[in-house]
PDB file of C-alpha atoms in Angstrom:
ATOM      1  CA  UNK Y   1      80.248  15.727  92.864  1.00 80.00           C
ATOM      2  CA  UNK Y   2      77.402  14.673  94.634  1.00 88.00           C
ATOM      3  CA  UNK Y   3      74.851  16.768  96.799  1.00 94.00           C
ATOM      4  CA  UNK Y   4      72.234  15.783  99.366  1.00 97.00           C
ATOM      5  CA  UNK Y   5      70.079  18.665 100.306  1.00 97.00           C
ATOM      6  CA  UNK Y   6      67.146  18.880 103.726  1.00 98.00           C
ATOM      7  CA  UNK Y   7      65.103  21.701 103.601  1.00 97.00           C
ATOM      8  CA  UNK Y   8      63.609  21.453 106.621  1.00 96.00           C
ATOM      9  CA  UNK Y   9      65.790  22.291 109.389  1.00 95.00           C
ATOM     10  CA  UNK Y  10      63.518  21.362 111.849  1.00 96.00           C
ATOM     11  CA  UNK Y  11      59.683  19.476 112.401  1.00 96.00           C
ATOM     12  CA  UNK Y  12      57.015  19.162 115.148  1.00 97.00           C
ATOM     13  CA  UNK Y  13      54.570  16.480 114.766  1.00 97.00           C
ATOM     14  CA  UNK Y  14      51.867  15.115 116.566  1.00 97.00           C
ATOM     15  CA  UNK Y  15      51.945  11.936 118.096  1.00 97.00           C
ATOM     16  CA  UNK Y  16      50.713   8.588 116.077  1.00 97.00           C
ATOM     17  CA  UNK Y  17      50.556  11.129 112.873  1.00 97.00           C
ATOM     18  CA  UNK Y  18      52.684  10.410 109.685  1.00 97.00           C
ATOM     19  CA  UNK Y  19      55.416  12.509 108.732  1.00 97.00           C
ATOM     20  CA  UNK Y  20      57.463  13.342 105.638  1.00 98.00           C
ATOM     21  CA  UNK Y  21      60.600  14.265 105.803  1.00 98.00           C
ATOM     22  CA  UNK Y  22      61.848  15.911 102.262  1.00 98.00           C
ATOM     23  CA  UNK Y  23      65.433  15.305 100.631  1.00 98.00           C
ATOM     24  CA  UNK Y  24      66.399  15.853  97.530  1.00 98.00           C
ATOM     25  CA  UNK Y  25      70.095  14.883  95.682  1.00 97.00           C
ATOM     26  CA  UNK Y  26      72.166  15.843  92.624  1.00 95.00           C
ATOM     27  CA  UNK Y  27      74.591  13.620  91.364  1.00 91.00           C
ATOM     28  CA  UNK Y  28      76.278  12.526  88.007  1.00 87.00           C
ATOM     29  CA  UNK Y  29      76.615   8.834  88.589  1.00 85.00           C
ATOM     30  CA  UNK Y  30      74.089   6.366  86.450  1.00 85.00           C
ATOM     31  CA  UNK Y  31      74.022   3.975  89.724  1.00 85.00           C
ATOM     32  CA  UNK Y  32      73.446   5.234  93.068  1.00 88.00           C
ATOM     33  CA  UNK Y  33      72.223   4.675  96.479  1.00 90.00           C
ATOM     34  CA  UNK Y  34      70.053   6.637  98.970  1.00 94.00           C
ATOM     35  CA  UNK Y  35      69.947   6.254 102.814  1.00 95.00           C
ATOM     36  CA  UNK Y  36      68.316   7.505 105.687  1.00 97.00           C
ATOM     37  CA  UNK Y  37      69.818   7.616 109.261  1.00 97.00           C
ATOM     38  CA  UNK Y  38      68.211   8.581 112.266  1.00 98.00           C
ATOM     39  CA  UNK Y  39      70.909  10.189 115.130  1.00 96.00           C
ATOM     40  CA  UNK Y  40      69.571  10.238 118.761  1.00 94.00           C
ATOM     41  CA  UNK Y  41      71.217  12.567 121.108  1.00 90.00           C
ATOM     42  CA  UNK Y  42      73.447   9.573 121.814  1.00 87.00           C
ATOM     43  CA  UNK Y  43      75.174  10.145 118.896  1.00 88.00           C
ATOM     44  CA  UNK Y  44      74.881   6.821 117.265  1.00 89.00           C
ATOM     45  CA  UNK Y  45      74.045   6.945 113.531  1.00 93.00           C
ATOM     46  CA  UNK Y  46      71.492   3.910 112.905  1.00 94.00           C
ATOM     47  CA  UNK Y  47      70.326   2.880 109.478  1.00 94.00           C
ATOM     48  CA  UNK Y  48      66.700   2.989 108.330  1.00 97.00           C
ATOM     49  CA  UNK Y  49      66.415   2.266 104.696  1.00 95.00           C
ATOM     50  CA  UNK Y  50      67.528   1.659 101.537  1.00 93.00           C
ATOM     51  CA  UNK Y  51      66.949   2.851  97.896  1.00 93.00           C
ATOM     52  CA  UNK Y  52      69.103   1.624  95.030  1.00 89.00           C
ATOM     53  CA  UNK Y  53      68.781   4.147  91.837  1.00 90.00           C
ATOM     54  CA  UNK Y  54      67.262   1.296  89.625  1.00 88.00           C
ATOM     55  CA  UNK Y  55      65.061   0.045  92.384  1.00 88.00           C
ATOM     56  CA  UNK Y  56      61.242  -0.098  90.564  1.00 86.00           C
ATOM     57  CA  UNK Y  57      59.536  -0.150  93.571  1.00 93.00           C
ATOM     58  CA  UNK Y  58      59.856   2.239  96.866  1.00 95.00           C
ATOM     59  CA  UNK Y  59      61.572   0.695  99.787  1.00 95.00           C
ATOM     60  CA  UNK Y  60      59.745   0.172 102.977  1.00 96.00           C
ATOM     61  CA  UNK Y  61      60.969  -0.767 106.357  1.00 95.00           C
ATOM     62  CA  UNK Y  62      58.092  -1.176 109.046  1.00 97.00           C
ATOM     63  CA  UNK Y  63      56.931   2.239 109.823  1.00 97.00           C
ATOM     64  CA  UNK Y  64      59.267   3.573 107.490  1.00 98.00           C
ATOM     65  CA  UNK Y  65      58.848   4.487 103.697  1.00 97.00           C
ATOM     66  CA  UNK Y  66      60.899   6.148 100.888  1.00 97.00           C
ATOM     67  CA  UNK Y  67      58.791   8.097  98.252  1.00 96.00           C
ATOM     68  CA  UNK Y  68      61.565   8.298  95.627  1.00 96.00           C
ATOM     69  CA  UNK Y  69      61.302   9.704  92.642  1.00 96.00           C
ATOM     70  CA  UNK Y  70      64.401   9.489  89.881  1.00 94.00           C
ATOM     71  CA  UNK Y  71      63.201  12.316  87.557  1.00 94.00           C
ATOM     72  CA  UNK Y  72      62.914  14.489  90.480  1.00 95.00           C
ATOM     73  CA  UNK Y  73      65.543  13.321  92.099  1.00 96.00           C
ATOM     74  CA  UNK Y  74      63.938  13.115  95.459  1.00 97.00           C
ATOM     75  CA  UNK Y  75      64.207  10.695  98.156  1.00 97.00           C
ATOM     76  CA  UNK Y  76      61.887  11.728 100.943  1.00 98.00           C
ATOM     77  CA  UNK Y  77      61.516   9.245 104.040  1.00 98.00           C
ATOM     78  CA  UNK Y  78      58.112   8.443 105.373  1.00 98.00           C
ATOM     79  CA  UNK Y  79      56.986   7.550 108.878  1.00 98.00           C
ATOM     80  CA  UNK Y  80      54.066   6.210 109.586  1.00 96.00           C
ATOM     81  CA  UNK Y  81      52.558   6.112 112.955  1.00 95.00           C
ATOM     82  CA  UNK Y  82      54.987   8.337 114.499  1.00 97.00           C
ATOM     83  CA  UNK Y  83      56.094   7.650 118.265  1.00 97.00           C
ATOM     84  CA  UNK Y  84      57.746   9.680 121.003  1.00 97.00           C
ATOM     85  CA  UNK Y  85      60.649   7.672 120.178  1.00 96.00           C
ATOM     86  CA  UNK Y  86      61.061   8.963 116.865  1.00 97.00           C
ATOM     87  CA  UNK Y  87      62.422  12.219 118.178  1.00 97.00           C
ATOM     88  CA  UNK Y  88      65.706  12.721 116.463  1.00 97.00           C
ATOM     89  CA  UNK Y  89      68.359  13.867 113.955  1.00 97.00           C
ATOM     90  CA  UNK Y  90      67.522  12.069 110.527  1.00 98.00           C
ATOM     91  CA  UNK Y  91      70.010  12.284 107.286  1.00 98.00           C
ATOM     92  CA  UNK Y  92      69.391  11.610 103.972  1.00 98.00           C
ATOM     93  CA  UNK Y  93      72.716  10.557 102.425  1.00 96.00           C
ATOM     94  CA  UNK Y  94      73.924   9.266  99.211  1.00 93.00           C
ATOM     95  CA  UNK Y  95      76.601   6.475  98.220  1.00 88.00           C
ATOM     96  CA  UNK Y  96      78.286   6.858  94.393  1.00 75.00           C
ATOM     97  CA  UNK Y  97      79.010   4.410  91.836  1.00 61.00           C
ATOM     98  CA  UNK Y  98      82.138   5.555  91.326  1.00 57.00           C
ATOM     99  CA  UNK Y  99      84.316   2.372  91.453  1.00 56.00           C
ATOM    100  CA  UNK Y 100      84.974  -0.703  93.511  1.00 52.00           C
ATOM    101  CA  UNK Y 101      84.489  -0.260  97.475  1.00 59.00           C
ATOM    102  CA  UNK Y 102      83.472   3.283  97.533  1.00 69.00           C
ATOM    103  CA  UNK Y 103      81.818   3.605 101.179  1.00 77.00           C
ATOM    104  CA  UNK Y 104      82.140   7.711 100.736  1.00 87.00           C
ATOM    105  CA  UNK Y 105      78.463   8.694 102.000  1.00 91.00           C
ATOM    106  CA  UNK Y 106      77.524  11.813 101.750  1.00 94.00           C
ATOM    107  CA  UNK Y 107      75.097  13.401 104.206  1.00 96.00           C
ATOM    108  CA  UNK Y 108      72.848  16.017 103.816  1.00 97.00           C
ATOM    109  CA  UNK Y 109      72.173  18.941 107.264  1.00 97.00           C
ATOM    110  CA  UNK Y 110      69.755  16.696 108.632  1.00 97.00           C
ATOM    111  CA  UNK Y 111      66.023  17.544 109.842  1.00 98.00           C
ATOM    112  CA  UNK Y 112      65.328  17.344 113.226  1.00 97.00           C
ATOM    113  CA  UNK Y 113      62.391  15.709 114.422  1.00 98.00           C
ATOM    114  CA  UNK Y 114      60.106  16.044 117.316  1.00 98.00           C
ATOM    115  CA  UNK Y 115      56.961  14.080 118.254  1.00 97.00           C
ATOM    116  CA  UNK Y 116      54.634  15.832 120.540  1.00 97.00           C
ATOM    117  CA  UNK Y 117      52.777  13.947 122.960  1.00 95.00           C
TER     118      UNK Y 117
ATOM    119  CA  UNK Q   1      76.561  -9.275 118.582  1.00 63.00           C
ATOM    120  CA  UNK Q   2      78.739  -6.126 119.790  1.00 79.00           C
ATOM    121  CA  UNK Q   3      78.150  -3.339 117.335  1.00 92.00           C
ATOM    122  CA  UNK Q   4      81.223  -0.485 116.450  1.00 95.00           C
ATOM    123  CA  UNK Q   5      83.138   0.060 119.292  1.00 96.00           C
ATOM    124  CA  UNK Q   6      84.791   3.675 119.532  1.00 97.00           C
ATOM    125  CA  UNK Q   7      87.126   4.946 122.140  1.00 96.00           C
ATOM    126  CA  UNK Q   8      86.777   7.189 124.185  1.00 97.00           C
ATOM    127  CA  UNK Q   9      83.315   8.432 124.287  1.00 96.00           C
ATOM    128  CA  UNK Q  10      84.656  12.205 125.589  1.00 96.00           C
ATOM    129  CA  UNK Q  11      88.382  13.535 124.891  1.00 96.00           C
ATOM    130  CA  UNK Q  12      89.330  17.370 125.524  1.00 98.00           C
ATOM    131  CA  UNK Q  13      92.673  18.260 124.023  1.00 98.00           C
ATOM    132  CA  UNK Q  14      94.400  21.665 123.926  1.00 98.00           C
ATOM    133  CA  UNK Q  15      95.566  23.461 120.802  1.00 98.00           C
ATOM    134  CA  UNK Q  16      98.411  22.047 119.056  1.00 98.00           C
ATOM    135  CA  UNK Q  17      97.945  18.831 120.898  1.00 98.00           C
ATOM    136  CA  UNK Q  18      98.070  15.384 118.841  1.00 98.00           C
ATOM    137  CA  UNK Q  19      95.006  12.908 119.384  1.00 98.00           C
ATOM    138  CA  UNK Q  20      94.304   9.203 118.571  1.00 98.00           C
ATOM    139  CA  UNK Q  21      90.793   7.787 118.301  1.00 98.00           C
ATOM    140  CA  UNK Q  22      90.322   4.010 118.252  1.00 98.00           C
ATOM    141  CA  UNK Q  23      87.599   2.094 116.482  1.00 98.00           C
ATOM    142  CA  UNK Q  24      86.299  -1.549 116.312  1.00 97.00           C
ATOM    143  CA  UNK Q  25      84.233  -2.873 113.621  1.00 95.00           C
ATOM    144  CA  UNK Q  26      81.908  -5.340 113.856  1.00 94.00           C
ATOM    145  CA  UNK Q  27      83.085  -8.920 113.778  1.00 92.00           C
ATOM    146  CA  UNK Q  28      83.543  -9.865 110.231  1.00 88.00           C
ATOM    147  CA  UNK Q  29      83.542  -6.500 108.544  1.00 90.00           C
ATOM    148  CA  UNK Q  30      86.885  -5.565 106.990  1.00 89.00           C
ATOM    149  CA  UNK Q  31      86.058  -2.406 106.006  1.00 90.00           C
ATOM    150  CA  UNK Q  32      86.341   0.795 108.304  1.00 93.00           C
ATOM    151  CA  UNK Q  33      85.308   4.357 107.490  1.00 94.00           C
ATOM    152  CA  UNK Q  34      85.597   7.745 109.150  1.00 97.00           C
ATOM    153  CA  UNK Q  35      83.680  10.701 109.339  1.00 97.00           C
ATOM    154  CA  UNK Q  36      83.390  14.188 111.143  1.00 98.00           C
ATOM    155  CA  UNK Q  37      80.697  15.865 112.124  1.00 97.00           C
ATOM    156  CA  UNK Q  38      80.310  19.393 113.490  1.00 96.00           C
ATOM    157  CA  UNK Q  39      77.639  20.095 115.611  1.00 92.00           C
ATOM    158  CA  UNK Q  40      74.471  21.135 113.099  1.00 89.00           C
ATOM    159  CA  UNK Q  41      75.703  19.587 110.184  1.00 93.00           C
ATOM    160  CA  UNK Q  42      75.783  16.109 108.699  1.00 95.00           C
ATOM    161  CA  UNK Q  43      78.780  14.076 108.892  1.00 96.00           C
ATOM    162  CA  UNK Q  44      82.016  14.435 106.706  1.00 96.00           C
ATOM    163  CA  UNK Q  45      83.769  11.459 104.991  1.00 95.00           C
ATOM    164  CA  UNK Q  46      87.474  11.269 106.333  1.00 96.00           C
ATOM    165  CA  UNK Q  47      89.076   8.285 105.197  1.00 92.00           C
ATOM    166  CA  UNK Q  48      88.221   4.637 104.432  1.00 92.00           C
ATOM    167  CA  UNK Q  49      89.955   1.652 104.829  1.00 92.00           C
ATOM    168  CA  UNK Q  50      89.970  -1.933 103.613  1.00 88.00           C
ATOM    169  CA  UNK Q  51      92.342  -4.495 104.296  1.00 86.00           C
ATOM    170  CA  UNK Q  52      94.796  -2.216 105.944  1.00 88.00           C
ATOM    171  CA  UNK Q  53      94.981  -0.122 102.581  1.00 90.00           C
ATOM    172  CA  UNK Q  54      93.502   3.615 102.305  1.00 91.00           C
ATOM    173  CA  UNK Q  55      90.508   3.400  99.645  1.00 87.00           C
ATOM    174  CA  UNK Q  56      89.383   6.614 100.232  1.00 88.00           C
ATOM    175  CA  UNK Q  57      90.005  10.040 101.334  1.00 91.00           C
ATOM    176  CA  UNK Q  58      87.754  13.090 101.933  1.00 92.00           C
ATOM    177  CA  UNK Q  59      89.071  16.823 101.695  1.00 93.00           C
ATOM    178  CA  UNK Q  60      90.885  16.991 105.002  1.00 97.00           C
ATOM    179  CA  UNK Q  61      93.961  18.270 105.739  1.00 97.00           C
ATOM    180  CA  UNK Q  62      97.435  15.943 105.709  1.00 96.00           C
ATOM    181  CA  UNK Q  63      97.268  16.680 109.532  1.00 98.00           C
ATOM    182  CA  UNK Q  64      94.678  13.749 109.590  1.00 98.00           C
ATOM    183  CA  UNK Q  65      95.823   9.835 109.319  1.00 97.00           C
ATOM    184  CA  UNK Q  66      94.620   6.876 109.644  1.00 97.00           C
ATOM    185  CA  UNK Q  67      95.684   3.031 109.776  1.00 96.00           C
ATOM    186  CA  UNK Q  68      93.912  -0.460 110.124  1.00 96.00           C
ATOM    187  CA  UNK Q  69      95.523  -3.384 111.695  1.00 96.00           C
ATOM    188  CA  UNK Q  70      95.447  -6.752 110.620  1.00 95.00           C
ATOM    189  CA  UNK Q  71      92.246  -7.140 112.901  1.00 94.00           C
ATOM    190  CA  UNK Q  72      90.635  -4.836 110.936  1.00 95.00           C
ATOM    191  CA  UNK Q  73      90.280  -2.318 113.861  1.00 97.00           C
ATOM    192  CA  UNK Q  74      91.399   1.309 112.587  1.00 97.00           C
ATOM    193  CA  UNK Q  75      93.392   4.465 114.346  1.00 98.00           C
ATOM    194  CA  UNK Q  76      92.163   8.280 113.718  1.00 98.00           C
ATOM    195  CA  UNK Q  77      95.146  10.389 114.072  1.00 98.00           C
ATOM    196  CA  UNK Q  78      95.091  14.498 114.412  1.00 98.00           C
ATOM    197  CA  UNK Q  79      97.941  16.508 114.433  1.00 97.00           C
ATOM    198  CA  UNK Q  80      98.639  19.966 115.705  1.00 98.00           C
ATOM    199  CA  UNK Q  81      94.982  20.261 116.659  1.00 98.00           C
ATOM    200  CA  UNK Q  82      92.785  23.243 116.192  1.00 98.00           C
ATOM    201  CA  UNK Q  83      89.738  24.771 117.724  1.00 97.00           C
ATOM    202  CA  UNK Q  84      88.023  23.730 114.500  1.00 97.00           C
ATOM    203  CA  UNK Q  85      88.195  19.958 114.959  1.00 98.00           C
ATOM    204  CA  UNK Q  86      86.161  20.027 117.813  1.00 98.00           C
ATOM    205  CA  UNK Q  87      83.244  17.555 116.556  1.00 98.00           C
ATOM    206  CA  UNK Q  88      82.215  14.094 116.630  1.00 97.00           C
ATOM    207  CA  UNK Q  89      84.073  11.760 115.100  1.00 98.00           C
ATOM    208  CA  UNK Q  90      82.514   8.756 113.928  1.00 97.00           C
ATOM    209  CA  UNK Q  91      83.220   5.617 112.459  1.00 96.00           C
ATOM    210  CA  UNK Q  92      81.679   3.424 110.500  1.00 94.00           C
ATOM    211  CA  UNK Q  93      82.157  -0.359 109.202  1.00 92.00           C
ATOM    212  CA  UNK Q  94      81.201  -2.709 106.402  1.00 87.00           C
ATOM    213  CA  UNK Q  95      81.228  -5.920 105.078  1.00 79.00           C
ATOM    214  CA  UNK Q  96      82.895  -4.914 102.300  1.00 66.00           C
ATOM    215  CA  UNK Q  97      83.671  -6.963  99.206  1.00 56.00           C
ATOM    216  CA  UNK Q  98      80.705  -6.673  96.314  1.00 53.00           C
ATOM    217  CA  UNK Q  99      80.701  -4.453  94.490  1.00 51.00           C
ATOM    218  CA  UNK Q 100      77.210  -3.506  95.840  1.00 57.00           C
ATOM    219  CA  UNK Q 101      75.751   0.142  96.897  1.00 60.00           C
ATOM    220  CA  UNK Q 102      72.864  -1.099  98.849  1.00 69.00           C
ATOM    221  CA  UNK Q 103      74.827  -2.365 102.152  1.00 76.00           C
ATOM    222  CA  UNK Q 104      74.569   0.214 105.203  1.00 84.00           C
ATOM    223  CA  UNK Q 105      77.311   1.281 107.257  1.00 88.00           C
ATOM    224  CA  UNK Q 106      77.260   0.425 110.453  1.00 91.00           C
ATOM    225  CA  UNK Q 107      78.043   2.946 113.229  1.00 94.00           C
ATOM    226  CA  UNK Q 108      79.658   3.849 116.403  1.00 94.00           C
ATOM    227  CA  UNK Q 109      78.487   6.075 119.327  1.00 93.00           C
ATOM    228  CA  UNK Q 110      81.429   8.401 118.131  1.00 95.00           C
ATOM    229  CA  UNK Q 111      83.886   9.821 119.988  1.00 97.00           C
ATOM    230  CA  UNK Q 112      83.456  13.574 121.067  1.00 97.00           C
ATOM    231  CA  UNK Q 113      86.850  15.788 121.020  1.00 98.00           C
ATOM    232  CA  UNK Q 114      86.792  19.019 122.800  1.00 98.00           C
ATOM    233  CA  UNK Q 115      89.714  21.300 121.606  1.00 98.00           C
ATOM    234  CA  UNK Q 116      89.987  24.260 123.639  1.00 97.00           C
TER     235      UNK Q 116
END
């Protein structure tokens, strides 16, 4: 079974500062990946970024960063340069290797974030 | 390009009423997934689907079904509906194909369903 757990229920951070936001995962599967979504109060679930469990190097995206670290087995997202548009839901979530076409993703509770002007 | 189409956006049902959400994937993906979520938590896998055939299936009760047509778009069905599966209902679609972990799903706007 796999497990994708947030601590942090919910942030405030200023404007144009960088913020972590922490996940860590449990899982039995050799290959794995790790996502991050970001959920505005629309509703819509929209991708961020990418880790594959034998990826050397940490993923980036633009503003957007994933400190992973296997023997830890943490996945935390980083954003850079935060904006008021950043204000959101964001899920860590998980994808198995557990055979052919497995889309099962597994979320975590989610942090929410707010920028402050 | 048009993204995941759900519909509708809002449904309110009554208990022990059946319900049908509709989803369109994006042009070119074959694969279709669903997922609940319940307001404050993440999102829970339903079902998944890939050329028309049922690939996956989360811990939900056998009053939840799903099919995809030969366009790849995909039906949620709920039977005998309870208070409990008020939520958002998303859905989710893929390429599909590799065997590869590192391709996103793609999202809809979800569809909310009020039971009362």
């Amino acid at each position: 079974a796999q497990k994708i757990t947030q601590t942090q229920p919910g942030m405030f951070v200023q404007e144009k500062e960088a913020v972590t936001l922490d996940c860590t995962y449990d899982t039995s599967d050799q290959s794995y990946g790790l996502f991050w979504y970001k959920q505005p109060s629309s509703g819509e679930m929209i991708f961020l970024i990418y880790q594959g469990s034998y990826d050397e190097q940490n993923a980036t995206e633009g503003r957007y960063s994933l400190n992973f670290q296997k023997a830890r087995k943490s996945a935390n997202l980083v954003i850079s340069a935060s904006q008021l548009g950043d204000s959101a839901m964001y899920f860590c979530a998980m994808r198995g290797g557990d055979g052919f076409g497995n889309e099962k993703l597994t979320f975590g509770t989610g942090t929410r974030l707010t920028i402050i002007p | 390009d048009a993204g995941v189409t759900q519909s509708p956006t809002h449904l309110i049902k009554t208990r022990g009423q059946h319900v049908t959400l509709r989803c369109s994937p994006i042009s070119g993906h074959k694969s279709v997934s669903w997922y609940q979520q319940v307001l404050g938590q993440g999102p829970q896998f339903i079902f998944q689907y890939y050329e028309k055939e049922e690939r996956g299936r989360g811990n939900f009760p056998d009053r939840f079904s799903a099919r995809q047509f030969p366009n790849y778009s995909s039906e949620l069905n709920v039977n005998a509906l309870l208070l409990g599966d008020s939520a958002l209902y998303l859905c989710a679609s893929s390429p599909q194909g590799t065997e590869s972990y590192n391709s996103p799903l793609h999202f809809g706007n979800g569809t909310r369903l009020t039971v009362t």
